[in-house]
Amino acid sequence: MTAAPSSAETRARVVDAARSWLGTPYHHQASIRGAGADCLGLVRGIWREVIGPEPETPPAYSPDWAEARGEERLLRAAMRHMRRIPNAEAEPGDMLLFRMVERGPAKHAAILADGGVEGGTVIHAYSGHSVCETRLTDAWVRRLAGAFSFPDRT
């Protein structure tokens, strides 16, 4: 089942929730605002705050999980629970997935916080950094694997 596009209210709530996670330390597999999160944990925490209970619990994963199996697990999970939208149509409050290596599986998630895919900012967590808001540079745009709209609250 494909989710309907996010309403403007949901998108705004996603951005507000994401910004409330700024400064949360990076911690692999964690999803607790202020205590620790990785990129997936950030998205999971925002989902709980804005949408409601998580639709599924991800299995344990190692830092190299995507490369080890080469499967599009993150992309498939996003397609199960969110609405895929054209990358160029992403708006603040949408989730973006990135490939860290060319032709590799998507393994990094971020929330578009301001602007669009060209020149906007994203909120994300990655190893060695707390949850932060950074510019969506050309290097990130080249790695973009997909854009997804959160469903409205259930």
Tab-separated table of C-alpha atoms in Angstrom, residues 1 6 12 15 17 24 34-35 37 44 56 68 73 75 78 81 83 93 99 103 120 125 144 146-147:
chain	number	residue	atom	x	y	z
A	1	MET	CA	0.000	0.000	0.000
A	6	SER	CA	2.538	14.318	3.407
A	12	ALA	CA	6.432	21.067	9.119
A	15	VAL	CA	11.248	19.387	10.265
A	17	ALA	CA	10.987	17.181	15.231
A	24	THR	CA	22.154	14.213	19.729
A	34	GLY	CA	19.512	13.612	23.311
A	35	ALA	CA	21.186	10.274	24.094
A	37	ALA	CA	21.063	8.083	17.169
A	44	ARG	CA	12.647	6.191	13.465
A	56	GLU	CA	8.237	-2.341	11.814
A	68	ALA	CA	28.054	-6.947	3.229
A	73	ARG	CA	16.916	-3.217	2.472
A	75	LEU	CA	15.149	1.459	0.090
A	78	ALA	CA	11.039	3.092	2.773
A	81	HIS	CA	5.883	2.618	4.525
A	83	ARG	CA	5.413	7.411	-0.655
A	93	GLY	CA	10.005	17.330	5.737
A	99	ARG	CA	24.176	5.632	-1.717
A	103	ARG	CA	26.200	1.442	-7.551
A	120	GLY	CA	18.831	22.952	0.532
A	125	ALA	CA	23.472	11.666	11.802
A	144	LEU	CA	20.733	10.557	-3.904
A	146	GLY	CA	15.407	8.351	-3.556
A	147	ALA	CA	13.068	10.819	-1.892
